[in-house]
PDB file of C-alpha atoms and ligand atoms in Angstrom:
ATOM      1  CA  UNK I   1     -16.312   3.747   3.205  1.00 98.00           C
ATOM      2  CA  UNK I   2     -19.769   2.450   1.977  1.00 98.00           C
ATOM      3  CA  UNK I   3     -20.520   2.912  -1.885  1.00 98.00           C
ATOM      4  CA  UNK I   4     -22.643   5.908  -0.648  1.00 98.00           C
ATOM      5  CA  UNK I   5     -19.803   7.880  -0.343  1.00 98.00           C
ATOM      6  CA  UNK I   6     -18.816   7.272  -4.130  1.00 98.00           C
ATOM      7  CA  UNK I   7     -19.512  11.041  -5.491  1.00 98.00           C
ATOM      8  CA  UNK I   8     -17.444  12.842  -2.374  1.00 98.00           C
ATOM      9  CA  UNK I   9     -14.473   9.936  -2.882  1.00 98.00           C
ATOM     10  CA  UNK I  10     -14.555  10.605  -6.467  1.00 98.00           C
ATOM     11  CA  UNK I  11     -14.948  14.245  -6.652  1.00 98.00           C
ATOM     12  CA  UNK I  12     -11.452  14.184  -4.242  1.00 98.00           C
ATOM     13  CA  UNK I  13      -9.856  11.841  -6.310  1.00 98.00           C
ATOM     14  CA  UNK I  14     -10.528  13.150  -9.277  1.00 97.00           C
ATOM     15  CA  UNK I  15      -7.477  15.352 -10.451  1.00 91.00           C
ATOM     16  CA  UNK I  16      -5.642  15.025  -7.579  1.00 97.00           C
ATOM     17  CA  UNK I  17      -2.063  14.608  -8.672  1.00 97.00           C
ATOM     18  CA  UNK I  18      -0.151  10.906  -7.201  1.00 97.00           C
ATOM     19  CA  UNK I  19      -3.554   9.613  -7.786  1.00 98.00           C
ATOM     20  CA  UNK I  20      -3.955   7.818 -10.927  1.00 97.00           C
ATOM     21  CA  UNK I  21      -7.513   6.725 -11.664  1.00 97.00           C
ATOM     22  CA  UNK I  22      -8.902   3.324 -13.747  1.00 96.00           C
ATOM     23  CA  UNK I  23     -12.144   3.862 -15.950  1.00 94.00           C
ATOM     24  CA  UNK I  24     -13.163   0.125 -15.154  1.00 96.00           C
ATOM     25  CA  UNK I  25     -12.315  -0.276 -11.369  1.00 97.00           C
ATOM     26  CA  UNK I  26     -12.835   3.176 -10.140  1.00 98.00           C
ATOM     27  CA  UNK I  27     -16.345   3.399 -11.557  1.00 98.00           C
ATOM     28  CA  UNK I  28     -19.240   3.308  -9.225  1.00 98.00           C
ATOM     29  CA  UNK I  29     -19.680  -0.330  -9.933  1.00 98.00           C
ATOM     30  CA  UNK I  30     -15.891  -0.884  -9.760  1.00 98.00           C
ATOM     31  CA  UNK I  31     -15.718   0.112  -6.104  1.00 98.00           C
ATOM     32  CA  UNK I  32     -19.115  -1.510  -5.426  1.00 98.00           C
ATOM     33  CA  UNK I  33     -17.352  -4.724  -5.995  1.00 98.00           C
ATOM     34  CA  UNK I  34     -14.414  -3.957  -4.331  1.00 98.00           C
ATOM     35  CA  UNK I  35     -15.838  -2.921  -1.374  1.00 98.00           C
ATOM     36  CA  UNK I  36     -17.797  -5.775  -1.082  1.00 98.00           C
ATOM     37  CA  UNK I  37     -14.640  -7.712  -1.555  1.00 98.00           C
ATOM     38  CA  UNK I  38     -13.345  -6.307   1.394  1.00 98.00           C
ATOM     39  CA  UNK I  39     -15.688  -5.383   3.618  1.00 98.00           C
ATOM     40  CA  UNK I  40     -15.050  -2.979   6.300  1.00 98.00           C
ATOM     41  CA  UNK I  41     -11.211  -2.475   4.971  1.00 98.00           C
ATOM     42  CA  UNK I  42     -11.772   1.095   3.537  1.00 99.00           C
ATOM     43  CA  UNK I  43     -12.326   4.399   5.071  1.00 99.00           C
ATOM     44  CA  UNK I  44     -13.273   7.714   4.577  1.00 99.00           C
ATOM     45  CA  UNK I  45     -12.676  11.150   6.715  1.00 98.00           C
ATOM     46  CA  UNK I  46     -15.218  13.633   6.982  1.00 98.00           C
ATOM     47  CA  UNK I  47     -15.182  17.406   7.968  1.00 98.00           C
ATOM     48  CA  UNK I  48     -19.263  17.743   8.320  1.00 98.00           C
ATOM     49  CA  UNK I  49     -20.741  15.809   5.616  1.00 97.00           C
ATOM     50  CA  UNK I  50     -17.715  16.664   3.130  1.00 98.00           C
ATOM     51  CA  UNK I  51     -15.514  13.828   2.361  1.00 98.00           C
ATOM     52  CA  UNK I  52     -12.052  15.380   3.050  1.00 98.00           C
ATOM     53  CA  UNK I  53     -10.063  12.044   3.039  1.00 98.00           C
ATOM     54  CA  UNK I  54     -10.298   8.604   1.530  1.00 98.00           C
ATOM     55  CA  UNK I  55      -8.111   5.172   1.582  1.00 98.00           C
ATOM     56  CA  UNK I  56      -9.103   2.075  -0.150  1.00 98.00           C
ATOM     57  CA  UNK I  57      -7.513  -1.130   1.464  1.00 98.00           C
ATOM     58  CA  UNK I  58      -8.070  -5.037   0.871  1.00 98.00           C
ATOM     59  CA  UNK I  59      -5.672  -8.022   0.350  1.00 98.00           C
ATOM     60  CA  UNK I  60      -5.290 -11.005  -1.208  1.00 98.00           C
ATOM     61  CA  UNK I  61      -4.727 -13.345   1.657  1.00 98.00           C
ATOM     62  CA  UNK I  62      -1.222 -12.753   1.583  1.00 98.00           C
ATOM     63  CA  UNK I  63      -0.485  -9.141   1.691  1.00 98.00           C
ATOM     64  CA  UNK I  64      -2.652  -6.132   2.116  1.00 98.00           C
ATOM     65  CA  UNK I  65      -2.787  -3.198  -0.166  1.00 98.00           C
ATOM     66  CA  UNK I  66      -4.058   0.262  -0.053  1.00 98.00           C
ATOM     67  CA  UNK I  67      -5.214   2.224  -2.762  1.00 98.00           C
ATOM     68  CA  UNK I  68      -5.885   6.306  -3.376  1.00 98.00           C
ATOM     69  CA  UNK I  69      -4.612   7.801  -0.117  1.00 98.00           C
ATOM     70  CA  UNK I  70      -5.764  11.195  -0.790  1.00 98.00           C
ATOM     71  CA  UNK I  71      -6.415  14.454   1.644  1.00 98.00           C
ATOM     72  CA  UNK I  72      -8.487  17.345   0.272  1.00 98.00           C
ATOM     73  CA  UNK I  73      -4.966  20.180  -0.055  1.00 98.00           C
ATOM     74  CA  UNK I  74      -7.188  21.943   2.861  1.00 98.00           C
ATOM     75  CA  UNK I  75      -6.991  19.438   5.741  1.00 98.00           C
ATOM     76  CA  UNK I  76      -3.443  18.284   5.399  1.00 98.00           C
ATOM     77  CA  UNK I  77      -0.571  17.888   8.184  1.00 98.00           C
ATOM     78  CA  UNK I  78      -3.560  17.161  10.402  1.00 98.00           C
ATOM     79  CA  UNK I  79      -3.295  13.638  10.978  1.00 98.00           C
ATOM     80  CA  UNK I  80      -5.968  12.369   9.085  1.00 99.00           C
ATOM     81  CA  UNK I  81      -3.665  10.607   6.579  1.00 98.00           C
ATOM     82  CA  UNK I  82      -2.315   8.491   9.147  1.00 98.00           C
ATOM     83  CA  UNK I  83      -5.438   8.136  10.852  1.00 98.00           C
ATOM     84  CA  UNK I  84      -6.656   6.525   7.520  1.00 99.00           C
ATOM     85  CA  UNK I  85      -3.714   3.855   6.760  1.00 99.00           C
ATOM     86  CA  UNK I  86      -3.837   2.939  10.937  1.00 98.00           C
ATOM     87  CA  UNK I  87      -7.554   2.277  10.216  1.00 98.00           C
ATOM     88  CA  UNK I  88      -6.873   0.240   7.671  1.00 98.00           C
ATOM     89  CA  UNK I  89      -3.607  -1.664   8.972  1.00 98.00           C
ATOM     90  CA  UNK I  90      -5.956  -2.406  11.837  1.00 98.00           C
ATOM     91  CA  UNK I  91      -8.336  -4.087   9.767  1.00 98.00           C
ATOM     92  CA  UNK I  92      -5.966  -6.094   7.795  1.00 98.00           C
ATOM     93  CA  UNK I  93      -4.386  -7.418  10.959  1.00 98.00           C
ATOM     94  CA  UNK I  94      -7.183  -8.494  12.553  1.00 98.00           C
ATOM     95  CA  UNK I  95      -7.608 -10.494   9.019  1.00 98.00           C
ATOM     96  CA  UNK I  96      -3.620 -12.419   9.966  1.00 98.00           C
ATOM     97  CA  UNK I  97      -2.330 -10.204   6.842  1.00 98.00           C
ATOM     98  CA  UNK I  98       1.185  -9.499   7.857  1.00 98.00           C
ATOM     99  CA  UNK I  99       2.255  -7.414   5.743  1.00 98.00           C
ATOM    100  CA  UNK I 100       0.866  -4.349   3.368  1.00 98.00           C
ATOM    101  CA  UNK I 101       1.837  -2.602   0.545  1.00 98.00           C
ATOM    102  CA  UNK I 102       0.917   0.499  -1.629  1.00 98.00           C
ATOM    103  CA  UNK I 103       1.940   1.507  -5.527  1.00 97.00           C
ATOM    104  CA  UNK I 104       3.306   4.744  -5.773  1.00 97.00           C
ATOM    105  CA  UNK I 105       4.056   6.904  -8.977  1.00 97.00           C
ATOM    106  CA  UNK I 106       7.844   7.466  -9.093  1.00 96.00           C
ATOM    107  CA  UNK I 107       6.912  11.296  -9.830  1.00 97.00           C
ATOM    108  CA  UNK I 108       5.141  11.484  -6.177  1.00 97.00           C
ATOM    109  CA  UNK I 109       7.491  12.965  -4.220  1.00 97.00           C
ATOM    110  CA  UNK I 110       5.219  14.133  -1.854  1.00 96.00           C
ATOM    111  CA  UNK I 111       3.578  11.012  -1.575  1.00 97.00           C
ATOM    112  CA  UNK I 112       7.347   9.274  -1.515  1.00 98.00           C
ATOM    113  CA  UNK I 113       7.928  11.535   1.349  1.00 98.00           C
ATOM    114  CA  UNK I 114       4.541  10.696   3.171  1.00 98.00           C
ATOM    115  CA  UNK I 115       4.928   6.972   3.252  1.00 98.00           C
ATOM    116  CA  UNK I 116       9.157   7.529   4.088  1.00 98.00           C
ATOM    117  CA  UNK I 117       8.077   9.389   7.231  1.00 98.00           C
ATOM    118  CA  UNK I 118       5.915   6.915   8.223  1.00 98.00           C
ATOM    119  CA  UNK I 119       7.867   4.045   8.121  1.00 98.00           C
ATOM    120  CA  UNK I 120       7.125   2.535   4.905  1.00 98.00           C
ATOM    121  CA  UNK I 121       9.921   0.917   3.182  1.00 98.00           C
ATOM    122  CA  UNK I 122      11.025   1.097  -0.587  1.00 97.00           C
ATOM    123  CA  UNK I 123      11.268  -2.342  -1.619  1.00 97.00           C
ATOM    124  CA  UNK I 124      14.042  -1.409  -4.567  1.00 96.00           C
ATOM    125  CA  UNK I 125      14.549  -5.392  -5.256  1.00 98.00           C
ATOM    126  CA  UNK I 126      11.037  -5.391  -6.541  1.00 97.00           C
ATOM    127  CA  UNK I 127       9.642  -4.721  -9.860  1.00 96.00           C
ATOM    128  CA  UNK I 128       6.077  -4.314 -10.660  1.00 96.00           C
ATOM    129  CA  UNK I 129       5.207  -6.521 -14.066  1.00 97.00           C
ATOM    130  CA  UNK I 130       1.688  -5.865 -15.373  1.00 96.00           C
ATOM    131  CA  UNK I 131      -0.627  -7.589 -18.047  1.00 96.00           C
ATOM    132  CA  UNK I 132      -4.050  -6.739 -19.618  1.00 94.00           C
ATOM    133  CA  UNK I 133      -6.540  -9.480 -19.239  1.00 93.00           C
ATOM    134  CA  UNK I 134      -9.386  -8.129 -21.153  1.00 87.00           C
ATOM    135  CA  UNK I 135      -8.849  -7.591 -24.848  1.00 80.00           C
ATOM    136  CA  UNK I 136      -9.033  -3.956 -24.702  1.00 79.00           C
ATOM    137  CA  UNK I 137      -6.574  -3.412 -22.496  1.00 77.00           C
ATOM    138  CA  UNK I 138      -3.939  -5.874 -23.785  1.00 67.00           C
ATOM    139  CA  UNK I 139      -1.572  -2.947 -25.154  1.00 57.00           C
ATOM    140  CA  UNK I 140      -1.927  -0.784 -22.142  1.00 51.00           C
ATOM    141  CA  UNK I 141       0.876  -0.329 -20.239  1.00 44.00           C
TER     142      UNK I 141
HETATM  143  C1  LIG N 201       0.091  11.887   1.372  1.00 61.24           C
HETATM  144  C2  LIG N 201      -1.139  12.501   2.055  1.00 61.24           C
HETATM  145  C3  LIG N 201      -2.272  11.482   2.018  1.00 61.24           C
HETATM  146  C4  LIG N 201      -0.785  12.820   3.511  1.00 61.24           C
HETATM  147  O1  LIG N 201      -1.961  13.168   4.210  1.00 61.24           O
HETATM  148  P1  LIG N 201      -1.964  14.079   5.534  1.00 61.24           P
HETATM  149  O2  LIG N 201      -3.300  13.981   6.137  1.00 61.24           O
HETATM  150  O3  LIG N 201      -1.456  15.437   5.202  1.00 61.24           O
HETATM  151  O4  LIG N 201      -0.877  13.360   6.463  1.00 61.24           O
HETATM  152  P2  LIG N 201      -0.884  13.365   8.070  1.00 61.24           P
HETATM  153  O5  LIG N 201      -1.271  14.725   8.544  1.00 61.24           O
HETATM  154  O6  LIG N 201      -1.691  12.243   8.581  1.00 61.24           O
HETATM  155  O7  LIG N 201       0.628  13.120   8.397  1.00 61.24           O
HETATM  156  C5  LIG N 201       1.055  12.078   9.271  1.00 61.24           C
HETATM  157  C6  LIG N 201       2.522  12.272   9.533  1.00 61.24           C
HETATM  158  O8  LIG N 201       3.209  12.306   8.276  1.00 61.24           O
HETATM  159  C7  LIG N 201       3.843  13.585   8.097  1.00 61.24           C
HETATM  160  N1  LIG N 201       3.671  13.991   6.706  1.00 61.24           N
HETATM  161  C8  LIG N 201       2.535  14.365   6.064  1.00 61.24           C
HETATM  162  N2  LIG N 201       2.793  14.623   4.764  1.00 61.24           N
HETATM  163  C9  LIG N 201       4.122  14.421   4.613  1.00 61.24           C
HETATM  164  C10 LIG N 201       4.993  14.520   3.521  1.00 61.24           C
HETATM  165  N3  LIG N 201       4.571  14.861   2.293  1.00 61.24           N
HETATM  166  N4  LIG N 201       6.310  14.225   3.714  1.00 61.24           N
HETATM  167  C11 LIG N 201       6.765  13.849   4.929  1.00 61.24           C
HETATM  168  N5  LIG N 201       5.983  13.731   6.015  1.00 61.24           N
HETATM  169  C12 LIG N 201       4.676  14.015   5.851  1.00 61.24           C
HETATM  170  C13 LIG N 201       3.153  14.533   9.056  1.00 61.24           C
HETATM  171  O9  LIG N 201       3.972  15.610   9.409  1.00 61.24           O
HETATM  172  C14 LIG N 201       2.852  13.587  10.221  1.00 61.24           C
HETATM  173  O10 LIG N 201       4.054  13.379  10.934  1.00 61.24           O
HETATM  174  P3  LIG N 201       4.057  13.067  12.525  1.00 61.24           P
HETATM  175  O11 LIG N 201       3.090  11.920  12.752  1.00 61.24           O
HETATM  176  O12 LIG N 201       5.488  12.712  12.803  1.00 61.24           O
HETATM  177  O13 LIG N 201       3.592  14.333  13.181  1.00 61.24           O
HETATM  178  C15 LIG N 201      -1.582  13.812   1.345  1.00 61.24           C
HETATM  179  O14 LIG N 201      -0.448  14.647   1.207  1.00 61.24           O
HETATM  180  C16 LIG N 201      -2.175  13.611  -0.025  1.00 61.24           C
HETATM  181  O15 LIG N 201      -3.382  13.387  -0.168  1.00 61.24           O
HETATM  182  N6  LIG N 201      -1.335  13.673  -1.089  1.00 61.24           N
HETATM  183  C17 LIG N 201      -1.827  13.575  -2.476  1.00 61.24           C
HETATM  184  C18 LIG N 201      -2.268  12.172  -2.814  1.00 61.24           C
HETATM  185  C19 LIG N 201      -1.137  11.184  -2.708  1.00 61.24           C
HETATM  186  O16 LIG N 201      -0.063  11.377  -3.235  1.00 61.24           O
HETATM  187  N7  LIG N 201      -1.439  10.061  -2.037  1.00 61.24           N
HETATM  188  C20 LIG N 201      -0.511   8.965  -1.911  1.00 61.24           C
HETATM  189  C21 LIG N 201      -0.739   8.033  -3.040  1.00 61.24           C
HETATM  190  S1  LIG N 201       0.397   6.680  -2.994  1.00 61.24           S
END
């Protein structure tokens, strides 16, 4: 993915239910820095020149994590899901990042499903705790 292909990532991403998006880091500018965070960690399928699949993936030198799986409803159960997380799992172990994980609403069942089937693990010992940093975002939870 190169910040070229923000308008097709976005227009999939946008309304697509298990994906939730962030005004701040999901802006143009908000993936231009992530990208160039992580280089060469996030990928994008393409039927023609339409953006029909999309992963974000980076780490923190420690684990990896991927961001906004999402396949257009059209080119599902075709593989390109699990071409996209390979891609990315690829990436982050050429990196020596042993280990990856994803946040998942606890309403995606499909998603749930996806990631099950694929041999990712639900980690039920684990909680996610989360703070805002900037001012305005101190009460959101
Ligand atoms: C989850 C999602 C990305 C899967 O994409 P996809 O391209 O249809 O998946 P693939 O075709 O690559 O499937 C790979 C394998 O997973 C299986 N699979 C796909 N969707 C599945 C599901 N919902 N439940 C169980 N297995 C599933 C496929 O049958 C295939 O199995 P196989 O390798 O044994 O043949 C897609 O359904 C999607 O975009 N969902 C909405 C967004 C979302 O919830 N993303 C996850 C956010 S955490």
């Amino acid at each position: 993915m190169l910040i070229g292909d923000y308008s097709g990532v976005f227009s999939l991403w946008k309304n697509m239910t298990g994906i939730g998006l962030d005004g701040l880091c999901d802006s143009r500018q908000g993936i231009r820095d992530y990208l160039r965070r992580n280089p060469g960690l996030s990928f994008v399928a393409c039927d023609g020149k339409k953006i029909v699949g999309a992963v974000l993936s980076g780490h923190d030198g420690r684990r990896g994590c991927l961001h906004h799986l999402a396949v257009a409803g059209s080119h599902r159960k075709l593989g390109i899901g699990k071409a996209l997380v390979e891609h990315c799992l690829k990436g982050l172990a050429g990196q020596n990042i042993p280990k990856c994980n994803i946040f998942l609403f606890r309403s995606n069942a499909i998603g749930r499903s996806f990631w099950k089937h694929n041999g990712w693990n639900l980690r039920t010992d684990l909680s996610i705790m989360q703070k805002g940093i900037r001012k305005q975002d101190a009460d959101i939870c």
